[in-house]
Amino acid sequence: MTEAHMSFAPLDDRDGVIWLDGKLVPWREARLHVLSHGLHYGGSVFEGERAYGGRVFKLHEHSTRLMASAREMGYELPWTADELDAATREVVALAGLDEGYVRPVAWRGSDSLRLVAQDTSVHVAIAAWPWPRVFDGGARGIRLRTSRWRRPAPDTAPIRAKAAALYAIGSLAGQEAEQAGYGDALLLDHRGRLAEATGANLFLVIGGELHTPPPECVLDGITRRTVIELAHGLGLAVVERHLAPDQLACADEVFLTGTAYEVQPVAAVDDREYAVGDITAALVKAYAGLVRSALVVDTSAGQSESG
Ligand code: PMP
């Protein structure tokens, strides 16, 4: 997904506040120095979160994954997950958000440009803005193009981290897919097995069961986990296994899951077309219901927004 999908106005020229290292700063002043370690060496980590009715869905899971991503990149955040949760709630409340997007990001600072930067300061920012229709592939779903770029092996890149470094690959893949007239790229993993889209996990419906790659070379998506639970609740079998690309020919339905994409039907992969089937439609509905039901069920401020 490109920035063009995300923005209504330039992201550095808006009203409001951004939480930066424990303080609320005016939106336009939330800047960092050009000689920041994170900018040069791709070590920053981030999250993409979604607020529904002013509450962030699975907030604690996202804060926890941000911390785990930083650890994978060799640094610790100077905040606990509970503190990040509280800061996020404050930012969302101050933005007066109903439906919106939340972007926490962490990076190593400008104390040193030594590649090995054990002592370099660590910074965290959290911004939130209205973004009611985050991602919409259209009623018929999104068209994917298999990318020449692949998800790297776990011994080649910190594949478990939601790290900026990995998004260089997704960005290239997404750009090429869009230039070819597709909605997003489908990346294979380093062994040529089906992996994921640029910002979403992949599911195939084969013989009434869900089949999805294990989170070895793909991000362990929070939506993925949620949808697996929902599928079990609907009595559907879920098989986590390595999938060769020829499995696409066996699939009756294909869909993606992600915080931004929610449950997104796939209309085509390359030249192969798919209809939005009953199972995908049921999961689209179940997920939409869940993210909104969390508003009704969870009314106490200190509780998890996970619903
Ligand atoms: N894979 C990638 C590469 C992603 O960027 C995302 C979005 N964070 C996902 C999968 C889906 O993860 P989640 O459900 O946690 O948003």
mmCIF file of C-alpha atoms and ligand atoms in Angstrom:
data_model
loop_
_atom_site.group_PDB
_atom_site.id
_atom_site.type_symbol
_atom_site.label_atom_id
_atom_site.label_comp_id
_atom_site.label_asym_id
_atom_site.label_seq_id
_atom_site.Cartn_x
_atom_site.Cartn_y
_atom_site.Cartn_z
ATOM 1 C CA MET A 1 0.000 0.000 0.000
ATOM 2 C CA THR A 2 1.428 3.346 -0.947
ATOM 3 C CA GLU A 3 1.456 6.571 1.012
ATOM 4 C CA ALA A 4 -0.969 7.966 -1.559
ATOM 5 C CA HIS A 5 -3.606 5.632 -0.177
ATOM 6 C CA MET A 6 -2.896 6.851 3.329
ATOM 7 C CA SER A 7 -2.835 10.607 3.039
ATOM 8 C CA PHE A 8 -5.397 13.314 2.732
ATOM 9 C CA ALA A 9 -2.840 16.100 3.290
ATOM 10 C CA PRO A 10 0.960 16.045 3.625
ATOM 11 C CA LEU A 11 1.806 14.151 6.760
ATOM 12 C CA ASP A 12 4.161 16.838 8.074
ATOM 13 C CA ASP A 13 1.661 19.690 7.742
ATOM 14 C CA ARG A 14 -1.275 18.964 9.981
ATOM 15 C CA ASP A 15 -2.780 20.271 13.165
ATOM 16 C CA GLY A 16 -2.709 18.318 16.390
ATOM 17 C CA VAL A 17 -0.066 16.717 18.554
ATOM 18 C CA ILE A 18 2.317 13.792 18.278
ATOM 19 C CA TRP A 19 3.629 11.878 21.265
ATOM 20 C CA LEU A 20 7.414 12.012 21.059
ATOM 21 C CA ASP A 21 9.616 10.467 23.737
ATOM 22 C CA GLY A 22 7.035 10.967 26.451
ATOM 23 C CA LYS A 23 5.933 14.487 25.508
ATOM 24 C CA LEU A 24 3.115 15.792 23.376
ATOM 25 C CA VAL A 25 4.619 18.068 20.732
ATOM 26 C CA PRO A 26 2.871 20.183 18.091
ATOM 27 C CA TRP A 27 2.380 18.005 14.976
ATOM 28 C CA ARG A 28 4.643 20.105 12.703
ATOM 29 C CA GLU A 29 7.469 20.106 15.254
ATOM 30 C CA ALA A 30 7.735 16.332 15.592
ATOM 31 C CA ARG A 31 11.023 16.208 13.666
ATOM 32 C CA LEU A 32 14.283 14.293 13.854
ATOM 33 C CA HIS A 33 17.797 15.071 12.738
ATOM 34 C CA VAL A 34 18.991 13.988 9.269
ATOM 35 C CA LEU A 35 21.917 12.204 10.897
ATOM 36 C CA SER A 36 19.699 9.804 12.797
ATOM 37 C CA HIS A 37 20.918 6.221 12.888
ATOM 38 C CA GLY A 38 17.464 4.887 12.082
ATOM 39 C CA LEU A 39 17.268 6.874 8.854
ATOM 40 C CA HIS A 40 20.631 5.669 7.548
ATOM 41 C CA TYR A 41 20.671 1.998 8.464
ATOM 42 C CA GLY A 42 17.022 0.932 8.316
ATOM 43 C CA GLY A 43 16.822 -0.020 11.966
ATOM 44 C CA SER A 44 13.527 1.617 12.785
ATOM 45 C CA VAL A 45 10.511 -0.471 13.738
ATOM 46 C CA PHE A 46 6.866 0.477 13.620
ATOM 47 C CA GLU A 47 3.262 -0.592 13.998
ATOM 48 C CA GLY A 48 0.101 0.084 12.049
ATOM 49 C CA GLU A 49 -2.926 0.244 14.305
ATOM 50 C CA ARG A 50 -6.557 0.951 13.711
ATOM 51 C CA ALA A 51 -9.026 2.805 15.903
ATOM 52 C CA TYR A 52 -12.713 1.956 15.716
ATOM 53 C CA GLY A 53 -15.092 4.160 17.642
ATOM 54 C CA GLY A 54 -12.097 5.860 19.264
ATOM 55 C CA ARG A 55 -10.556 2.632 20.586
ATOM 56 C CA VAL A 56 -7.520 0.886 19.142
ATOM 57 C CA PHE A 57 -8.224 -2.716 18.230
ATOM 58 C CA LYS A 58 -5.693 -5.140 19.800
ATOM 59 C CA LEU A 59 -3.707 -2.214 21.183
ATOM 60 C CA HIS A 60 -1.710 -4.219 23.704
ATOM 61 C CA GLU A 61 -0.741 -6.806 21.073
ATOM 62 C CA HIS A 62 0.563 -4.009 18.845
ATOM 63 C CA SER A 63 2.533 -2.322 21.652
ATOM 64 C CA THR A 64 4.016 -5.679 22.593
ATOM 65 C CA ARG A 65 4.985 -6.440 18.999
ATOM 66 C CA LEU A 66 6.641 -3.008 18.667
ATOM 67 C CA MET A 67 8.832 -3.827 21.651
ATOM 68 C CA ALA A 68 9.617 -7.290 20.294
ATOM 69 C CA SER A 69 10.518 -5.813 16.896
ATOM 70 C CA ALA A 70 12.949 -3.363 18.542
ATOM 71 C CA ARG A 71 14.531 -6.234 20.468
ATOM 72 C CA GLU A 72 14.972 -8.158 17.202
ATOM 73 C CA MET A 73 16.808 -5.103 15.880
ATOM 74 C CA GLY A 74 19.076 -5.071 18.928
ATOM 75 C CA TYR A 75 17.586 -2.350 21.102
ATOM 76 C CA GLU A 76 15.105 -2.005 23.923
ATOM 77 C CA LEU A 77 12.400 0.610 24.031
ATOM 78 C CA PRO A 78 12.578 2.817 27.134
ATOM 79 C CA TRP A 79 8.844 2.224 27.745
ATOM 80 C CA THR A 80 6.711 -0.665 28.815
ATOM 81 C CA ALA A 81 3.865 -1.970 26.665
ATOM 82 C CA ASP A 82 1.407 -0.578 29.235
ATOM 83 C CA GLU A 83 3.029 2.857 28.962
ATOM 84 C CA LEU A 84 2.834 2.705 25.175
ATOM 85 C CA ASP A 85 -0.820 1.680 25.442
ATOM 86 C CA ALA A 86 -1.534 4.684 27.675
ATOM 87 C CA ALA A 87 0.339 7.069 25.366
ATOM 88 C CA THR A 88 -1.584 5.712 22.366
ATOM 89 C CA ARG A 89 -4.919 6.171 24.117
ATOM 90 C CA GLU A 90 -3.970 9.747 24.940
ATOM 91 C CA VAL A 91 -2.982 10.532 21.345
ATOM 92 C CA VAL A 92 -6.162 8.974 19.962
ATOM 93 C CA ALA A 93 -8.307 10.866 22.470
ATOM 94 C CA LEU A 94 -6.565 14.194 21.770
ATOM 95 C CA ALA A 95 -7.010 13.666 18.036
ATOM 96 C CA GLY A 96 -10.721 13.164 18.700
ATOM 97 C CA LEU A 97 -10.509 10.092 16.503
ATOM 98 C CA ASP A 98 -13.469 7.935 15.796
ATOM 99 C CA GLU A 99 -12.153 5.752 12.968
ATOM 100 C CA GLY A 100 -8.503 6.248 12.271
ATOM 101 C CA TYR A 101 -4.990 5.009 11.911
ATOM 102 C CA VAL A 102 -2.255 5.004 14.537
ATOM 103 C CA ARG A 103 1.433 4.858 13.700
ATOM 104 C CA PRO A 104 3.915 4.200 16.502
ATOM 105 C CA VAL A 105 7.541 4.208 15.356
ATOM 106 C CA ALA A 106 10.847 3.676 17.164
ATOM 107 C CA TRP A 107 14.376 4.415 15.987
ATOM 108 C CA ARG A 108 17.942 4.935 17.046
ATOM 109 C CA GLY A 109 18.878 8.602 17.291
ATOM 110 C CA SER A 110 21.607 10.936 16.083
ATOM 111 C CA ASP A 111 24.182 10.452 18.845
ATOM 112 C CA SER A 112 26.377 8.408 16.553
ATOM 113 C CA LEU A 113 26.436 7.089 13.010
ATOM 114 C CA ARG A 114 28.586 4.144 13.957
ATOM 115 C CA LEU A 115 26.924 1.128 12.396
ATOM 116 C CA VAL A 116 27.235 -0.691 15.700
ATOM 117 C CA ALA A 117 25.280 1.676 17.876
ATOM 118 C CA GLN A 118 24.736 -0.070 21.164
ATOM 119 C CA ASP A 119 24.778 3.164 23.167
ATOM 120 C CA THR A 120 22.790 5.323 20.782
ATOM 121 C CA SER A 121 19.616 6.822 22.186
ATOM 122 C CA VAL A 122 16.301 5.187 21.339
ATOM 123 C CA HIS A 123 13.275 7.285 20.409
ATOM 124 C CA VAL A 124 9.588 6.532 20.102
ATOM 125 C CA ALA A 125 6.816 8.545 18.481
ATOM 126 C CA ILE A 126 3.089 7.892 18.190
ATOM 127 C CA ALA A 127 0.839 9.723 15.736
ATOM 128 C CA ALA A 128 -2.837 9.190 14.963
ATOM 129 C CA TRP A 129 -5.051 10.600 12.264
ATOM 130 C CA PRO A 130 -8.500 10.081 10.788
ATOM 131 C CA TRP A 131 -8.491 7.468 8.081
ATOM 132 C CA PRO A 132 -11.960 5.989 7.843
ATOM 133 C CA ARG A 133 -11.470 3.900 4.707
ATOM 134 C CA VAL A 134 -7.954 2.719 5.210
ATOM 135 C CA PHE A 135 -7.769 0.248 2.390
ATOM 136 C CA ASP A 136 -10.381 -0.759 -0.104
ATOM 137 C CA GLY A 137 -9.730 -3.134 -2.938
ATOM 138 C CA GLY A 138 -13.315 -2.623 -4.119
ATOM 139 C CA ALA A 139 -16.336 -4.866 -3.723
ATOM 140 C CA ARG A 140 -14.857 -7.535 -5.984
ATOM 141 C CA GLY A 141 -11.566 -7.542 -4.121
ATOM 142 C CA ILE A 142 -7.975 -6.742 -4.858
ATOM 143 C CA ARG A 143 -5.889 -7.931 -7.800
ATOM 144 C CA LEU A 144 -2.444 -9.231 -6.911
ATOM 145 C CA ARG A 145 0.607 -9.629 -9.064
ATOM 146 C CA THR A 146 3.297 -12.122 -8.130
ATOM 147 C CA SER A 147 6.452 -10.166 -7.468
ATOM 148 C CA ARG A 148 10.003 -10.911 -8.510
ATOM 149 C CA TRP A 149 10.981 -9.702 -5.039
ATOM 150 C CA ARG A 150 10.909 -12.298 -2.286
ATOM 151 C CA ARG A 151 10.599 -12.390 1.463
ATOM 152 C CA PRO A 152 14.101 -13.164 2.757
ATOM 153 C CA ALA A 153 15.121 -16.208 4.765
ATOM 154 C CA PRO A 154 15.064 -15.917 8.567
ATOM 155 C CA ASP A 155 18.888 -16.143 8.560
ATOM 156 C CA THR A 156 19.165 -13.321 6.020
ATOM 157 C CA ALA A 157 16.961 -10.648 7.595
ATOM 158 C CA PRO A 158 15.190 -10.052 10.929
ATOM 159 C CA ILE A 159 12.030 -11.508 9.456
ATOM 160 C CA ARG A 160 10.052 -11.581 12.720
ATOM 161 C CA ALA A 161 10.438 -7.842 13.251
ATOM 162 C CA LYS A 162 8.110 -5.256 11.782
ATOM 163 C CA ALA A 163 11.245 -3.419 10.755
ATOM 164 C CA ALA A 164 11.633 -0.650 8.191
ATOM 165 C CA ALA A 165 14.485 -2.602 6.593
ATOM 166 C CA LEU A 166 12.062 -5.252 5.362
ATOM 167 C CA TYR A 167 9.670 -2.693 3.938
ATOM 168 C CA ALA A 168 12.242 -1.667 1.348
ATOM 169 C CA ILE A 169 11.385 -4.970 -0.350
ATOM 170 C CA GLY A 170 7.631 -4.530 0.053
ATOM 171 C CA SER A 171 7.851 -0.994 -1.246
ATOM 172 C CA LEU A 172 9.652 -2.102 -4.416
ATOM 173 C CA ALA A 173 7.250 -4.983 -4.932
ATOM 174 C CA GLY A 174 4.170 -2.809 -4.394
ATOM 175 C CA GLN A 175 5.486 -0.130 -6.733
ATOM 176 C CA GLU A 176 6.034 -2.625 -9.537
ATOM 177 C CA ALA A 177 2.589 -4.173 -9.013
ATOM 178 C CA GLU A 178 0.898 -0.773 -9.158
ATOM 179 C CA GLN A 179 2.861 0.226 -12.245
ATOM 180 C CA ALA A 180 1.568 -2.968 -13.899
ATOM 181 C CA GLY A 181 -2.014 -2.005 -13.001
ATOM 182 C CA TYR A 182 -2.501 -4.327 -10.022
ATOM 183 C CA GLY A 183 -3.646 -3.408 -6.531
ATOM 184 C CA ASP A 184 -0.810 -5.050 -4.636
ATOM 185 C CA ALA A 185 2.070 -7.496 -4.921
ATOM 186 C CA LEU A 186 2.108 -11.108 -3.814
ATOM 187 C CA LEU A 187 5.533 -11.995 -2.519
ATOM 188 C CA LEU A 188 6.953 -15.506 -2.468
ATOM 189 C CA ASP A 189 9.446 -16.476 0.204
ATOM 190 C CA HIS A 190 13.124 -17.214 -0.378
ATOM 191 C CA ARG A 191 12.253 -20.814 -1.331
ATOM 192 C CA GLY A 192 9.581 -19.780 -3.812
ATOM 193 C CA ARG A 193 6.624 -20.632 -1.590
ATOM 194 C CA LEU A 194 3.609 -18.354 -1.215
ATOM 195 C CA ALA A 195 4.316 -15.732 1.454
ATOM 196 C CA GLU A 196 2.198 -12.569 1.776
ATOM 197 C CA ALA A 197 1.198 -9.250 0.231
ATOM 198 C CA THR A 198 3.153 -6.050 0.976
ATOM 199 C CA GLY A 199 1.161 -5.396 4.154
ATOM 200 C CA ALA A 200 -1.119 -8.372 4.682
ATOM 201 C CA ASN A 201 -1.129 -12.125 5.265
ATOM 202 C CA LEU A 202 -2.447 -14.590 2.705
ATOM 203 C CA PHE A 203 -5.171 -17.227 3.031
ATOM 204 C CA LEU A 204 -6.357 -19.764 0.463
ATOM 205 C CA VAL A 205 -9.696 -21.533 0.762
ATOM 206 C CA ILE A 206 -9.200 -25.099 -0.470
ATOM 207 C CA GLY A 207 -12.005 -27.628 -0.151
ATOM 208 C CA GLY A 208 -13.741 -25.568 2.515
ATOM 209 C CA GLU A 209 -10.606 -25.266 4.699
ATOM 210 C CA LEU A 210 -8.354 -22.270 5.235
ATOM 211 C CA HIS A 211 -4.723 -22.749 4.246
ATOM 212 C CA THR A 212 -2.122 -20.158 5.184
ATOM 213 C CA PRO A 213 1.674 -20.086 5.361
ATOM 214 C CA PRO A 214 3.147 -20.482 8.865
ATOM 215 C CA PRO A 215 4.654 -17.239 10.228
ATOM 216 C CA GLU A 216 8.239 -18.239 9.427
ATOM 217 C CA CYS A 217 9.005 -15.968 6.479
ATOM 218 C CA VAL A 218 5.971 -13.720 6.864
ATOM 219 C CA LEU A 219 4.910 -11.297 9.552
ATOM 220 C CA ASP A 220 2.949 -12.947 12.354
ATOM 221 C CA GLY A 221 -0.058 -10.738 11.702
ATOM 222 C CA ILE A 222 -2.375 -9.795 14.538
ATOM 223 C CA THR A 223 -5.309 -9.865 12.101
ATOM 224 C CA ARG A 224 -4.146 -13.277 10.883
ATOM 225 C CA ARG A 225 -4.355 -14.637 14.427
ATOM 226 C CA THR A 226 -7.753 -12.988 14.931
ATOM 227 C CA VAL A 227 -9.126 -14.428 11.701
ATOM 228 C CA ILE A 228 -7.868 -17.920 12.594
ATOM 229 C CA GLU A 229 -9.819 -17.640 15.870
ATOM 230 C CA LEU A 230 -12.891 -16.388 14.025
ATOM 231 C CA ALA A 231 -12.616 -19.255 11.533
ATOM 232 C CA HIS A 232 -12.472 -21.777 14.359
ATOM 233 C CA GLY A 233 -15.544 -20.117 15.848
ATOM 234 C CA LEU A 234 -17.309 -20.636 12.518
ATOM 235 C CA GLY A 235 -16.326 -24.319 12.573
ATOM 236 C CA LEU A 236 -13.752 -23.951 9.791
ATOM 237 C CA ALA A 237 -10.534 -25.965 9.759
ATOM 238 C CA VAL A 238 -7.345 -23.904 9.472
ATOM 239 C CA VAL A 239 -4.188 -25.519 8.105
ATOM 240 C CA GLU A 240 -0.879 -23.680 8.568
ATOM 241 C CA ARG A 241 1.484 -25.117 6.006
ATOM 242 C CA HIS A 242 3.972 -24.239 3.308
ATOM 243 C CA LEU A 243 2.123 -23.512 0.083
ATOM 244 C CA ALA A 244 3.633 -23.847 -3.370
ATOM 245 C CA PRO A 245 2.372 -21.300 -5.924
ATOM 246 C CA ASP A 246 0.543 -24.098 -7.799
ATOM 247 C CA GLN A 247 -1.827 -24.276 -4.813
ATOM 248 C CA LEU A 248 -3.386 -21.110 -6.193
ATOM 249 C CA ALA A 249 -4.921 -23.310 -8.895
ATOM 250 C CA CYS A 250 -6.591 -25.440 -6.178
ATOM 251 C CA ALA A 251 -8.022 -22.462 -4.288
ATOM 252 C CA ASP A 252 -11.715 -21.614 -4.577
ATOM 253 C CA GLU A 253 -11.264 -18.343 -2.731
ATOM 254 C CA VAL A 254 -8.274 -16.211 -1.735
ATOM 255 C CA PHE A 255 -8.158 -13.385 0.788
ATOM 256 C CA LEU A 256 -5.719 -11.191 2.686
ATOM 257 C CA THR A 257 -5.723 -10.128 6.324
ATOM 258 C CA GLY A 258 -4.146 -7.087 7.915
ATOM 259 C CA THR A 259 -4.901 -4.191 10.212
ATOM 260 C CA ALA A 260 -5.325 -1.859 7.255
ATOM 261 C CA TYR A 261 -6.776 -4.407 4.810
ATOM 262 C CA GLU A 262 -9.055 -6.064 7.417
ATOM 263 C CA VAL A 263 -10.297 -9.188 5.570
ATOM 264 C CA GLN A 264 -9.760 -8.303 1.930
ATOM 265 C CA PRO A 265 -11.069 -10.593 -0.830
ATOM 266 C CA VAL A 266 -8.605 -11.266 -3.644
ATOM 267 C CA ALA A 267 -10.150 -10.935 -7.110
ATOM 268 C CA ALA A 268 -7.143 -12.195 -9.045
ATOM 269 C CA VAL A 269 -3.587 -13.392 -8.720
ATOM 270 C CA ASP A 270 -1.850 -12.645 -12.003
ATOM 271 C CA ASP A 271 -4.182 -14.069 -14.700
ATOM 272 C CA ARG A 272 -6.194 -16.312 -12.388
ATOM 273 C CA GLU A 273 -9.499 -14.843 -11.220
ATOM 274 C CA TYR A 274 -11.426 -15.559 -8.032
ATOM 275 C CA ALA A 275 -14.977 -14.748 -6.996
ATOM 276 C CA VAL A 276 -15.720 -13.546 -3.480
ATOM 277 C CA GLY A 277 -16.874 -16.831 -1.992
ATOM 278 C CA ASP A 278 -19.062 -17.634 0.981
ATOM 279 C CA ILE A 279 -16.205 -18.319 3.383
ATOM 280 C CA THR A 280 -14.444 -15.050 2.597
ATOM 281 C CA ALA A 281 -17.737 -13.168 2.869
ATOM 282 C CA ALA A 282 -18.460 -14.791 6.255
ATOM 283 C CA LEU A 283 -15.015 -13.815 7.575
ATOM 284 C CA VAL A 284 -15.288 -10.255 6.219
ATOM 285 C CA LYS A 285 -18.531 -9.944 8.156
ATOM 286 C CA ALA A 286 -17.247 -11.648 11.306
ATOM 287 C CA TYR A 287 -14.151 -9.445 11.427
ATOM 288 C CA ALA A 288 -16.113 -6.243 10.796
ATOM 289 C CA GLY A 289 -18.480 -7.268 13.584
ATOM 290 C CA LEU A 290 -15.660 -8.089 15.984
ATOM 291 C CA VAL A 291 -13.722 -4.846 15.607
ATOM 292 C CA ARG A 292 -16.890 -2.908 16.249
ATOM 293 C CA SER A 293 -18.316 -5.195 18.934
ATOM 294 C CA ALA A 294 -15.172 -4.511 20.983
ATOM 295 C CA LEU A 295 -16.652 -1.023 21.416
ATOM 296 C CA VAL A 296 -19.746 -2.362 23.035
ATOM 297 C CA VAL A 297 -18.214 -5.126 25.113
ATOM 298 C CA ASP A 298 -15.164 -3.269 26.397
ATOM 299 C CA THR A 299 -16.225 -0.080 28.112
ATOM 300 C CA SER A 300 -13.599 0.292 30.869
ATOM 301 C CA ALA A 301 -10.686 2.594 30.083
ATOM 302 C CA GLY A 302 -7.942 0.337 31.406
ATOM 303 C CA GLN A 303 -9.001 -2.775 29.542
ATOM 304 C CA SER A 304 -7.440 -4.190 26.426
ATOM 305 C CA GLU A 305 -9.084 -3.029 23.229
ATOM 306 C CA SER A 306 -8.680 -6.478 21.823
ATOM 307 C CA GLY A 307 -12.329 -7.361 22.021
HETATM 308 N N1 PMP B 1 2.494 -8.733 6.591
HETATM 309 C C1 PMP B 1 3.095 -7.544 6.457
HETATM 310 C C2 PMP B 1 4.347 -7.461 5.679
HETATM 311 C C3 PMP B 1 2.542 -6.394 7.053
HETATM 312 O O1 PMP B 1 3.133 -5.216 6.904
HETATM 313 C C4 PMP B 1 1.341 -6.502 7.776
HETATM 314 C C5 PMP B 1 0.736 -5.270 8.403
HETATM 315 N N2 PMP B 1 1.272 -5.026 9.661
HETATM 316 C C6 PMP B 1 0.749 -7.767 7.894
HETATM 317 C C7 PMP B 1 1.344 -8.859 7.287
HETATM 318 C C8 PMP B 1 -0.513 -7.942 8.696
HETATM 319 O O2 PMP B 1 -0.222 -7.739 10.042
HETATM 320 P P1 PMP B 1 -1.336 -7.203 11.058
HETATM 321 O O3 PMP B 1 -2.496 -8.105 10.898
HETATM 322 O O4 PMP B 1 -0.680 -7.321 12.385
HETATM 323 O O5 PMP B 1 -1.645 -5.816 10.653
#
